[in-house]
PDB file of C-alpha atoms and ligand atoms in Angstrom:
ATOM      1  CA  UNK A   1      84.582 111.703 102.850  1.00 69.00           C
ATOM      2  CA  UNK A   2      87.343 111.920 100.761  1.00 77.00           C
ATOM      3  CA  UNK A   3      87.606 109.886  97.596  1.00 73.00           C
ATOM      4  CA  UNK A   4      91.395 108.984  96.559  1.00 78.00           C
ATOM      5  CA  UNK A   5      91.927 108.474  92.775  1.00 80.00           C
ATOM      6  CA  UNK A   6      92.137 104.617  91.965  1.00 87.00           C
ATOM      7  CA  UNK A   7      95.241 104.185  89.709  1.00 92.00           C
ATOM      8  CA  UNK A   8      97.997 101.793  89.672  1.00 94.00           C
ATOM      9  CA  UNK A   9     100.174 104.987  89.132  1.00 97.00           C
ATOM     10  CA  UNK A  10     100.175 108.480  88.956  1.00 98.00           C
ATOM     11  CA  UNK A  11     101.432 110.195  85.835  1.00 98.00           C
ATOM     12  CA  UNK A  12     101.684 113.182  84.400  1.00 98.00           C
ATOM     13  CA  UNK A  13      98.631 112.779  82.125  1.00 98.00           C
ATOM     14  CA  UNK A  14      96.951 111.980  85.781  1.00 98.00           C
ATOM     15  CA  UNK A  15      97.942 114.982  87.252  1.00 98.00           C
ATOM     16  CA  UNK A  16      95.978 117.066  84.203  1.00 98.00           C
ATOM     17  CA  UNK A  17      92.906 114.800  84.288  1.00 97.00           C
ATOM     18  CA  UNK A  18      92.929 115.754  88.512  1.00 98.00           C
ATOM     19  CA  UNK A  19      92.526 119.315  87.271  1.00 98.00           C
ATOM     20  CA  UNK A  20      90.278 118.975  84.428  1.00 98.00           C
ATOM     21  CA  UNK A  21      87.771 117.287  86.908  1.00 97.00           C
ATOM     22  CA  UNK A  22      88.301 119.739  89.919  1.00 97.00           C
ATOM     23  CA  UNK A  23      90.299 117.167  91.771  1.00 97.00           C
ATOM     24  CA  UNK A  24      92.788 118.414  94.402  1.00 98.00           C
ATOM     25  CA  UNK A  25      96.476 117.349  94.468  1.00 98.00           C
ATOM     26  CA  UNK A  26      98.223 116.119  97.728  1.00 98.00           C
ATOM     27  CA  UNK A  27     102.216 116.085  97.242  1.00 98.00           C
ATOM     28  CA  UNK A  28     104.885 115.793  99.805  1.00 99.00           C
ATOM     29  CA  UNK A  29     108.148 116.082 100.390  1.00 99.00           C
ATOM     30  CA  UNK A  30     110.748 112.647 100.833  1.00 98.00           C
ATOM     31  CA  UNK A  31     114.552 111.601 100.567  1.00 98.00           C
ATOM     32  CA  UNK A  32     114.724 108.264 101.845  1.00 98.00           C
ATOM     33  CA  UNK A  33     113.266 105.002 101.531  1.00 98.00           C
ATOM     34  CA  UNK A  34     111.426 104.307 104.800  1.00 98.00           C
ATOM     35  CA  UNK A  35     109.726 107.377 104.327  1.00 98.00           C
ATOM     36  CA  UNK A  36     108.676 107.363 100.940  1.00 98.00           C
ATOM     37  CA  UNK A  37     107.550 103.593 101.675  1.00 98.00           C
ATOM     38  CA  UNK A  38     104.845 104.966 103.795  1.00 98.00           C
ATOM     39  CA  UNK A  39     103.871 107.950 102.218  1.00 98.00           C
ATOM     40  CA  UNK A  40     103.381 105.327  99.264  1.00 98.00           C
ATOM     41  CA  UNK A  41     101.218 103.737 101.124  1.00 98.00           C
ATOM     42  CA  UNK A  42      99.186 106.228 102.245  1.00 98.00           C
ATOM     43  CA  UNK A  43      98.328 106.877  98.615  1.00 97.00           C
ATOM     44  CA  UNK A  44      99.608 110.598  98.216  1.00 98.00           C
ATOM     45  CA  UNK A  45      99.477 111.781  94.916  1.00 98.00           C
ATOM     46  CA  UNK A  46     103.161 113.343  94.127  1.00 98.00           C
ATOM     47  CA  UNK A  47     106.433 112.804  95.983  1.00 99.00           C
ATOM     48  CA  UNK A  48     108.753 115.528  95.741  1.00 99.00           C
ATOM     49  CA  UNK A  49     112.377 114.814  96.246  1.00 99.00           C
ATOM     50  CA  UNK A  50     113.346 118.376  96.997  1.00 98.00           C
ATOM     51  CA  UNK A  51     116.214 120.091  97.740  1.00 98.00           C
ATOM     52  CA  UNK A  52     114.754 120.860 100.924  1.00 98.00           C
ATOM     53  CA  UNK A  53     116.967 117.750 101.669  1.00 98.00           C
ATOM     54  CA  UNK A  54     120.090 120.700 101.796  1.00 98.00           C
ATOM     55  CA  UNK A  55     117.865 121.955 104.853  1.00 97.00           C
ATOM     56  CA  UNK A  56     116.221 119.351 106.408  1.00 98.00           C
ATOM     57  CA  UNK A  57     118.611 115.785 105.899  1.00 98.00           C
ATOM     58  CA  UNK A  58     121.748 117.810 105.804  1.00 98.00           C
ATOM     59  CA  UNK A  59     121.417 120.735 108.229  1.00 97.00           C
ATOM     60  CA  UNK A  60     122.607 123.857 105.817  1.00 98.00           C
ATOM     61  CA  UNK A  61     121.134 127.000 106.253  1.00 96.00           C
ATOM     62  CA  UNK A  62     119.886 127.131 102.252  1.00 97.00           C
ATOM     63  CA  UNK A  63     119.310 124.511  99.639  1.00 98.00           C
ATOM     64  CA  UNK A  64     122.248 125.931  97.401  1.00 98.00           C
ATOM     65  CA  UNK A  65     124.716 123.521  98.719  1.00 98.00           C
ATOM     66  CA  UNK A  66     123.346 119.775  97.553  1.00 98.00           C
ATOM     67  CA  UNK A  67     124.835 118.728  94.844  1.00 98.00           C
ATOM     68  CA  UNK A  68     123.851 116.733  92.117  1.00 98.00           C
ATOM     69  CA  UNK A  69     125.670 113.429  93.177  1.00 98.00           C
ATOM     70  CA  UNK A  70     123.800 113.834  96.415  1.00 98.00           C
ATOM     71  CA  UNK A  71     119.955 114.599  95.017  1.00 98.00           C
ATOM     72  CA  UNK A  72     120.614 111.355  92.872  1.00 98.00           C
ATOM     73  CA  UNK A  73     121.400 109.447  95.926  1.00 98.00           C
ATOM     74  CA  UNK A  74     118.007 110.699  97.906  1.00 98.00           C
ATOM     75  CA  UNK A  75     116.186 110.377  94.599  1.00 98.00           C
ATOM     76  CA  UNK A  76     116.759 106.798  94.069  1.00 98.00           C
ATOM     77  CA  UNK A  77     116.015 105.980  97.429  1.00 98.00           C
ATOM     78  CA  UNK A  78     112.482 106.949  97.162  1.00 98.00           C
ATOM     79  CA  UNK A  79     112.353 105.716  93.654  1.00 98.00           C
ATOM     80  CA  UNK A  80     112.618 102.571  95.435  1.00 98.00           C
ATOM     81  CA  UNK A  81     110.223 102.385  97.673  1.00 98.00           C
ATOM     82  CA  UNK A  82     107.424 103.917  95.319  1.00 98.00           C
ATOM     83  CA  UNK A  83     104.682 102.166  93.509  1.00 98.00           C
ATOM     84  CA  UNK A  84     102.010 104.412  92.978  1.00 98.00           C
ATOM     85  CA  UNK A  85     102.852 108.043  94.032  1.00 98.00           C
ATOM     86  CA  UNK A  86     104.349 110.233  90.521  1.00 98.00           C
ATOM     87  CA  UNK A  87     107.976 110.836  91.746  1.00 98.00           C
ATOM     88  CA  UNK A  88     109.397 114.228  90.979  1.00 99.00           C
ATOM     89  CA  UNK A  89     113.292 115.188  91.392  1.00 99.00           C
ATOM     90  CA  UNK A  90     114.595 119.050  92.233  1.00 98.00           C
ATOM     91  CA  UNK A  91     117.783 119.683  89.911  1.00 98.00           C
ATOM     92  CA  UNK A  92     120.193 121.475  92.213  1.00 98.00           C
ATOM     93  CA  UNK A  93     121.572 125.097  92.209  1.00 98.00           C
ATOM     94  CA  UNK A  94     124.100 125.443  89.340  1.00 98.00           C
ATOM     95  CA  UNK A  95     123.456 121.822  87.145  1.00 98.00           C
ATOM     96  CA  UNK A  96     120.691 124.149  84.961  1.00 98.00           C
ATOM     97  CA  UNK A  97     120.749 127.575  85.167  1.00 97.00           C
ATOM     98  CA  UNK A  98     122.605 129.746  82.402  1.00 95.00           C
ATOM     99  CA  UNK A  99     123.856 126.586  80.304  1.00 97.00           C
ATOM    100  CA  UNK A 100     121.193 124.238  78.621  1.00 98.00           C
ATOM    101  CA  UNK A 101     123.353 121.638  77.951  1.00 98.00           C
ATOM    102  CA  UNK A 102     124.277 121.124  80.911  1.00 98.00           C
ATOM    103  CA  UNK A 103     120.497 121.030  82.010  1.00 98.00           C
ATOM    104  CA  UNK A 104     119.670 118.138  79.959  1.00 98.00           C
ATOM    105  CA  UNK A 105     122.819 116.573  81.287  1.00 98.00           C
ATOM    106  CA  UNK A 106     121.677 116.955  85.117  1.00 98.00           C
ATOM    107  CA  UNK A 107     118.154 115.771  83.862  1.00 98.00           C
ATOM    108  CA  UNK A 108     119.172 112.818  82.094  1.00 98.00           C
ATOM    109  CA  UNK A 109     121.348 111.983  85.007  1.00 98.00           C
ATOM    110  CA  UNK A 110     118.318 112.053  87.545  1.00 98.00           C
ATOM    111  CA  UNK A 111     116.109 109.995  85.157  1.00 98.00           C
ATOM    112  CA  UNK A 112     118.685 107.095  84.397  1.00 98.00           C
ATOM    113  CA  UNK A 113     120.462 106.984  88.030  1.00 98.00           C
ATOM    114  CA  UNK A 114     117.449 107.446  90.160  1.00 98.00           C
ATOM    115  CA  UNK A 115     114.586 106.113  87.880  1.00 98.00           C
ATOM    116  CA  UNK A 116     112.187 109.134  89.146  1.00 98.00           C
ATOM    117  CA  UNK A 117     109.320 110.185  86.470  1.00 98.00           C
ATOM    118  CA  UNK A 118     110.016 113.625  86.164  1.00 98.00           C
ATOM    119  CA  UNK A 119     112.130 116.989  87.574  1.00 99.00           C
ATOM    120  CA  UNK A 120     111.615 119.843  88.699  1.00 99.00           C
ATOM    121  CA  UNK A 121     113.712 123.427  88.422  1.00 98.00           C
ATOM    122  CA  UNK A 122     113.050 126.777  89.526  1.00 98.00           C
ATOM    123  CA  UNK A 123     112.234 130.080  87.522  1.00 98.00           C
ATOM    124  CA  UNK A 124     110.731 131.534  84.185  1.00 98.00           C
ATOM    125  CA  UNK A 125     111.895 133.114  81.072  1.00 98.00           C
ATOM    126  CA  UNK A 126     115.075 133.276  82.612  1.00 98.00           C
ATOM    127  CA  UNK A 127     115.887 129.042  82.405  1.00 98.00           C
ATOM    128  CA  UNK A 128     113.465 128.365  78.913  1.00 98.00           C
ATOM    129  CA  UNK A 129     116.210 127.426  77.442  1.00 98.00           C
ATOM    130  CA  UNK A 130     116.825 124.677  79.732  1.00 98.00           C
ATOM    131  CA  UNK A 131     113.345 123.683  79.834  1.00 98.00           C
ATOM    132  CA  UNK A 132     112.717 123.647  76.217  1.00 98.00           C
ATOM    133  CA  UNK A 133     116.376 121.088  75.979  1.00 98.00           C
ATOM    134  CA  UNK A 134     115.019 118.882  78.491  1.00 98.00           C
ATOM    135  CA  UNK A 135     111.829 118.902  77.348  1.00 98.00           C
ATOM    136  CA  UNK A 136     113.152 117.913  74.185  1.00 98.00           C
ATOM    137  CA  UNK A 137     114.605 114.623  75.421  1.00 98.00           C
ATOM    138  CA  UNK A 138     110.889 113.332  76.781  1.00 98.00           C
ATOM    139  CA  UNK A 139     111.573 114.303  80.370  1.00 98.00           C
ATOM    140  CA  UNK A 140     108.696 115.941  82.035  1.00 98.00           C
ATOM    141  CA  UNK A 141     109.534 119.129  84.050  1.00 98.00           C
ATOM    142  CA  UNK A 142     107.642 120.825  86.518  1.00 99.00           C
ATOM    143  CA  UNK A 143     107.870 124.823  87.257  1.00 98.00           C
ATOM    144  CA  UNK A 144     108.424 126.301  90.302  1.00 98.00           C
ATOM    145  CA  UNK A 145     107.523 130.826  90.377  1.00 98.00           C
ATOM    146  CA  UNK A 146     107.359 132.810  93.180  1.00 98.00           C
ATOM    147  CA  UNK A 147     109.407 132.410  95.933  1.00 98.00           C
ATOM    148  CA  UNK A 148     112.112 130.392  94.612  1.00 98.00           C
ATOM    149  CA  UNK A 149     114.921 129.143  97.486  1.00 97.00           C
ATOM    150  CA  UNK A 150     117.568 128.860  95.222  1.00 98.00           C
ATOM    151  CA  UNK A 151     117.214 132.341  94.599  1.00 97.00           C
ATOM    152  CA  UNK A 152     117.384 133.401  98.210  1.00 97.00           C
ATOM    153  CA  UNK A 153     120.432 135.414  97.948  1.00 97.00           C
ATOM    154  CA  UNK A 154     119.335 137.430  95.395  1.00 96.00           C
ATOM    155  CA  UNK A 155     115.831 138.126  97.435  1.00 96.00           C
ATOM    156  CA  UNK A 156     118.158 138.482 100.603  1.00 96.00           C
ATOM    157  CA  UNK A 157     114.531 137.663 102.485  1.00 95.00           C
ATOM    158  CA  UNK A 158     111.991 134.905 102.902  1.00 94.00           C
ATOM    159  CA  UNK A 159     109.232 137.162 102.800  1.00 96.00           C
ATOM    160  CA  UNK A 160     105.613 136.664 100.607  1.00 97.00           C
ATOM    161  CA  UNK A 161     106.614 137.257  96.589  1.00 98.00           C
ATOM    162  CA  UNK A 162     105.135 138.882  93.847  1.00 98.00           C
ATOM    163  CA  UNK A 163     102.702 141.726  96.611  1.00 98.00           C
ATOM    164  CA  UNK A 164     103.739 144.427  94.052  1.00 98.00           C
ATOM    165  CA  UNK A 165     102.747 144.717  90.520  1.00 98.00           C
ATOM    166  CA  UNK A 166     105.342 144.578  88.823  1.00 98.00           C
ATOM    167  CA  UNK A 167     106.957 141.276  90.148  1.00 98.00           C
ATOM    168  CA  UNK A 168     103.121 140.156  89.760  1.00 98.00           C
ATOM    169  CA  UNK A 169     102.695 140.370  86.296  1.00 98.00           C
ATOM    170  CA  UNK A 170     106.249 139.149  85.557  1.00 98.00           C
ATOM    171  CA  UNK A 171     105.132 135.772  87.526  1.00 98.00           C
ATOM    172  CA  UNK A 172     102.232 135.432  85.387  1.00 98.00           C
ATOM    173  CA  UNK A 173     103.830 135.925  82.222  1.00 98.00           C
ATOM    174  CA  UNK A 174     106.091 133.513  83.318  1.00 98.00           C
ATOM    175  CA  UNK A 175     103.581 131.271  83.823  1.00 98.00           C
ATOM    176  CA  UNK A 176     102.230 131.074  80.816  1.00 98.00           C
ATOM    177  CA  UNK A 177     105.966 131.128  79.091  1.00 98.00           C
ATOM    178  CA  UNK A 178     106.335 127.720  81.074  1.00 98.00           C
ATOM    179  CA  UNK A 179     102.587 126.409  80.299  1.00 98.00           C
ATOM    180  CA  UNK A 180     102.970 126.971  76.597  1.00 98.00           C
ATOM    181  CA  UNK A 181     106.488 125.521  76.639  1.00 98.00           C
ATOM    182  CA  UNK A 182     104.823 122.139  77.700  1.00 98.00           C
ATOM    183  CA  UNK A 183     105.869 121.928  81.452  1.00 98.00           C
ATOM    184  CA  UNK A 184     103.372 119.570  82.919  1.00 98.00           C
ATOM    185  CA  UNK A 185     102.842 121.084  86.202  1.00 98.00           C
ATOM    186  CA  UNK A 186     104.138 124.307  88.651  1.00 99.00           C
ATOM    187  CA  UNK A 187     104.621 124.855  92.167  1.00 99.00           C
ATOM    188  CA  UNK A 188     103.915 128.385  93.176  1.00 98.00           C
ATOM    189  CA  UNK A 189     105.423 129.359  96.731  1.00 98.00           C
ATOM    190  CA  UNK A 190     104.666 131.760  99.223  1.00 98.00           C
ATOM    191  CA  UNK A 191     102.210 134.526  96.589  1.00 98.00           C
ATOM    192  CA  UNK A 192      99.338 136.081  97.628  1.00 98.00           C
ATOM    193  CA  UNK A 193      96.365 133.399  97.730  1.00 98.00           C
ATOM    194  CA  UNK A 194      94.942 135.705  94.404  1.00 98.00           C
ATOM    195  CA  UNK A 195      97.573 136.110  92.269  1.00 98.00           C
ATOM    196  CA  UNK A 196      97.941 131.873  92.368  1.00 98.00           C
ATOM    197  CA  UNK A 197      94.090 131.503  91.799  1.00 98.00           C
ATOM    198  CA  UNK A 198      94.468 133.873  88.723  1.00 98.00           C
ATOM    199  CA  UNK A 199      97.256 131.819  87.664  1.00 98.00           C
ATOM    200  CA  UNK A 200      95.647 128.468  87.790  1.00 98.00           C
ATOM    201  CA  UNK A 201      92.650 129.855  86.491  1.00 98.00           C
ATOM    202  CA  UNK A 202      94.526 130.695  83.371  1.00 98.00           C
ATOM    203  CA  UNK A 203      97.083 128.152  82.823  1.00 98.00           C
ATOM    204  CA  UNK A 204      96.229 124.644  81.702  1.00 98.00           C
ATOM    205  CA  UNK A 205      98.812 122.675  83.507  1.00 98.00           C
ATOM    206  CA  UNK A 206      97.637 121.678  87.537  1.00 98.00           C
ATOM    207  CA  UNK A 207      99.438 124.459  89.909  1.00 99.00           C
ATOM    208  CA  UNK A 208     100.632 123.298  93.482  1.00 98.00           C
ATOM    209  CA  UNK A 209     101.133 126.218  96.376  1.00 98.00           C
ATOM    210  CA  UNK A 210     103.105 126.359  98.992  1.00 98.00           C
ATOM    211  CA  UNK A 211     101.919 129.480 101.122  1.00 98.00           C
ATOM    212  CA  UNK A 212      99.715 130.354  97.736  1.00 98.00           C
ATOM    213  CA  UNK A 213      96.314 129.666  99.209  1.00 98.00           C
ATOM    214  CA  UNK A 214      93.455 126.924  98.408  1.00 98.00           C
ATOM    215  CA  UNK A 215      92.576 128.310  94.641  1.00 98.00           C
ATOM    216  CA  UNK A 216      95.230 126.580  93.139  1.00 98.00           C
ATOM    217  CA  UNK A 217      95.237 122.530  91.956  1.00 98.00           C
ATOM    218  CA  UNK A 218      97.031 120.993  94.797  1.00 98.00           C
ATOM    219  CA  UNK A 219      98.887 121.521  98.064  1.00 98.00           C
ATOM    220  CA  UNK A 220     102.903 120.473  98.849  1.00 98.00           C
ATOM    221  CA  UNK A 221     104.101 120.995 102.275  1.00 98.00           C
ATOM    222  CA  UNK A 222     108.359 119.702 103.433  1.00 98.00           C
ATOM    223  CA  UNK A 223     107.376 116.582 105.431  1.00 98.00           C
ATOM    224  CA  UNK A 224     110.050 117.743 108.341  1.00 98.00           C
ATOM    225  CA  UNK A 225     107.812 120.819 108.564  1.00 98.00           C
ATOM    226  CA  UNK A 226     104.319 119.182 108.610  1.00 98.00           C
ATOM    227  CA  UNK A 227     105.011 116.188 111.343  1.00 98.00           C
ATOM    228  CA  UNK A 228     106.885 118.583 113.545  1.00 98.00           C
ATOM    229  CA  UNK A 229     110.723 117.135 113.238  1.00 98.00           C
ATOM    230  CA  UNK A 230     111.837 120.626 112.472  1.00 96.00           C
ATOM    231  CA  UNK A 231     110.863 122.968 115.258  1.00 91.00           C
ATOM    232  CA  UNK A 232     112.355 126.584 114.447  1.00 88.00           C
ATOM    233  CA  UNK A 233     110.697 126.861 110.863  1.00 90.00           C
ATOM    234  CA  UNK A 234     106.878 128.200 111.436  1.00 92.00           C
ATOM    235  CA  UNK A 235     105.782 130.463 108.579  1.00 96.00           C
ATOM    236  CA  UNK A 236     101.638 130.721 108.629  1.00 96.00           C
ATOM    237  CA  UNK A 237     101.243 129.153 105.975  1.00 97.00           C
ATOM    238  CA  UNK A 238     102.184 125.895 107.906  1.00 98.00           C
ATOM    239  CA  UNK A 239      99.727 123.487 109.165  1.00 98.00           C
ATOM    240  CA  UNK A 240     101.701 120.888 111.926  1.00 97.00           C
ATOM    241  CA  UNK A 241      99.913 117.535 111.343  1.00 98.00           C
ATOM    242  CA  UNK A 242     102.509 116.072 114.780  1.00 97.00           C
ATOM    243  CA  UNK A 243     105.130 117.058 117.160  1.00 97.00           C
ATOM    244  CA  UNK A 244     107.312 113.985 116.140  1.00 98.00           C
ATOM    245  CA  UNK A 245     110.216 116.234 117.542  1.00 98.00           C
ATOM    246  CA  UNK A 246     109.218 116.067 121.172  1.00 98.00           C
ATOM    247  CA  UNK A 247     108.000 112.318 119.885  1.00 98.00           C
ATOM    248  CA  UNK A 248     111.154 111.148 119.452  1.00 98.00           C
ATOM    249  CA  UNK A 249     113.018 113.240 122.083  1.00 98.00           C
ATOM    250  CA  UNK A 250     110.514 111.612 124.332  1.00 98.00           C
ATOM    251  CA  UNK A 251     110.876 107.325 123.101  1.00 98.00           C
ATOM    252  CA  UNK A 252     114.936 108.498 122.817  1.00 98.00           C
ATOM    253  CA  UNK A 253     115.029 109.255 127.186  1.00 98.00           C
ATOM    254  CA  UNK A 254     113.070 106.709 127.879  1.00 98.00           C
ATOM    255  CA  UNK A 255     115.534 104.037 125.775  1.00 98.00           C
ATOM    256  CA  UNK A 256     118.325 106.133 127.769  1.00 98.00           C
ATOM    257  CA  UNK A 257     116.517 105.676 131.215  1.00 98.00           C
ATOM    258  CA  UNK A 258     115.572 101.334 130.434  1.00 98.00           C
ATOM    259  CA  UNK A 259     119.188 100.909 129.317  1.00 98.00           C
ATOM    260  CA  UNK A 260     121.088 103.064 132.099  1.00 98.00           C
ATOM    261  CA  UNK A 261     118.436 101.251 134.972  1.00 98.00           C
ATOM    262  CA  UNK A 262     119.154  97.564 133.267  1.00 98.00           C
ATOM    263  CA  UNK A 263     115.713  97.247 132.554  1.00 98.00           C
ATOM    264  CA  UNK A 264     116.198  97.171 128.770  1.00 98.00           C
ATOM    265  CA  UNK A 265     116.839  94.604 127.616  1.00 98.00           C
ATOM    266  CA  UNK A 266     114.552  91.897 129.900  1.00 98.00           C
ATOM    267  CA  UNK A 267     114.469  87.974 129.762  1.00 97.00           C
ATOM    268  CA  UNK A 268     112.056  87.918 126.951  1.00 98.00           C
ATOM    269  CA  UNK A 269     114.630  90.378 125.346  1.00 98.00           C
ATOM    270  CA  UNK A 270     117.459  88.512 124.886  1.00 97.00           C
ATOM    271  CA  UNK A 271     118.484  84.298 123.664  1.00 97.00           C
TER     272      UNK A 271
HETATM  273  O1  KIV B 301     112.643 121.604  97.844  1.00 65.66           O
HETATM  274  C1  KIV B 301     111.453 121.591  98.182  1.00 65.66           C
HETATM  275  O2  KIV B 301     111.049 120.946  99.163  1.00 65.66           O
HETATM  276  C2  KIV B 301     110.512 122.377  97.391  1.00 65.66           C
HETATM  277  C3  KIV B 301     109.131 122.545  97.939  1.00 65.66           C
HETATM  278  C4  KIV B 301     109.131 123.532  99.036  1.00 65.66           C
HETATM  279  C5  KIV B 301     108.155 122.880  96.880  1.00 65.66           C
HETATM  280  O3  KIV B 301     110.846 122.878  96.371  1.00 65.66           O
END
């Protein structure tokens, strides 16, 4: 049976105490208010407003394109509709990298426009600087290694991070570059399931894979991906929970077939 965590809300300090006493981490992925109402509701742990959304709410090929504006807009959407569930906010390609200023800028947008608890960016020693300025204003920020989307163009491939040495041992001194900088969690996505478990086994803040295996804290999947809305996007590390796709397909022809035949609406149906 599976015991869910009784608190009013999930907070950071939560999140360590889960990992202190061996306690897995369920987080998902949601940008709108419906959504995030039930997955609320269902008591998951951590919401993740990602910039997935790029992908799967706005239909572009990589998550580079959302801007700011627009992850502010999902973010306090599902801020909305949350009462429990920690709610965590992806800064966008370009409002962090390279310019720490304008890190804590983007951050301190996110946190007063959406009122989310935390955000998250992506990579190591290359964005401490960021970090460290954000960090600085009391805004919790959560790490994301390993295969990092924003950084797609410089992988120019999808395929599993960190296999050779070298790229390992960078991700783990990352790791601990972001652990002792005070970042209060990190997703690790799509590493081999050993390299994560050596990484949570040596970092104090919880770790959450994507593709990373089962040794690590917690598990995040993209919400289009695990109830089967998206159809094209099957890496193995995917587990389909629903076909909501053919679902909805299925409820949308038969709406088209009981308006077309007159049947919709019927006497009890209308005033
Ligand atoms: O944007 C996103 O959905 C993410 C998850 C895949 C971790 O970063």
């Amino acid at each position: 049976m599976t015991t869910l965590r009784v608190v009013n809300k999930v907070t950071t300090h939560v999140l360590k105490e889960m990992k202190l006493q061996g306690e897995k981490i369920a987080m998902l992925t949601a940008y709108d208010y419906s959504t995030a109402r039930i997955l609320d509701s269902a008591k998951i742990d951590v919401i993740l407003v990602g910039d997935s959304a790029s992908n799967v709410m706005a239909g572009h090929k990589t998550t580079l394109p959302i801007t700011l504006n627009e992850m502010i807009y999902h973010a306090s959407s599902v801020a909305r509709a949350i009462s429990r569930a920690l709610v965590i906010v992806d800064l966008p390609f370009g409002t962090y990298q390279g310019n720490s200023k304008e890190a804590l800028n983007s951050a301190i947008r996110i946190m007063k426009e959406s009122g989310a608890d935390a955000v998250k960016l992506e990579g190591g020693k290359e964005v401490i600087e960021s970090i460290d300025r954000i960090l600085s204003a009391g805004i919790p920020v959560m790490g994301h290694l390993g295969l990092t989307p924003q950084a797609i163009n410089k992988f120019g491939t999808y395929v599993v991070r960190a296999t050779e040495k070298d790229e390992a041992q960078r991700l783990v001194e990352d790791a601990h570059l972001l652990d002792k900088s005070g970042t209060f969690a990190l997703v690790l996505e799509k590493i081999p399931a050993k390299l994560a478990t050596q990484v949570t086994k040596e970092v104090k803040m919880p770790t959450i894979g994507i593709g990373a295996g089962n040794g690590v804290d917690g598990q995040v999947l993209v919400l289009h991906d695990m109830l089967g809305i998206t159809q094209e996007f099957s890496p193995r590390y995917l587990r389909r929970y629903h076909n909501l796709y053919e679902e909805i397909k299925g409820s949308v022809e038969s709406y088209i077939k009981d308006v077309k035949s007159l049947d919709f609406p019927n006497k009890k149906e209308q005033y």
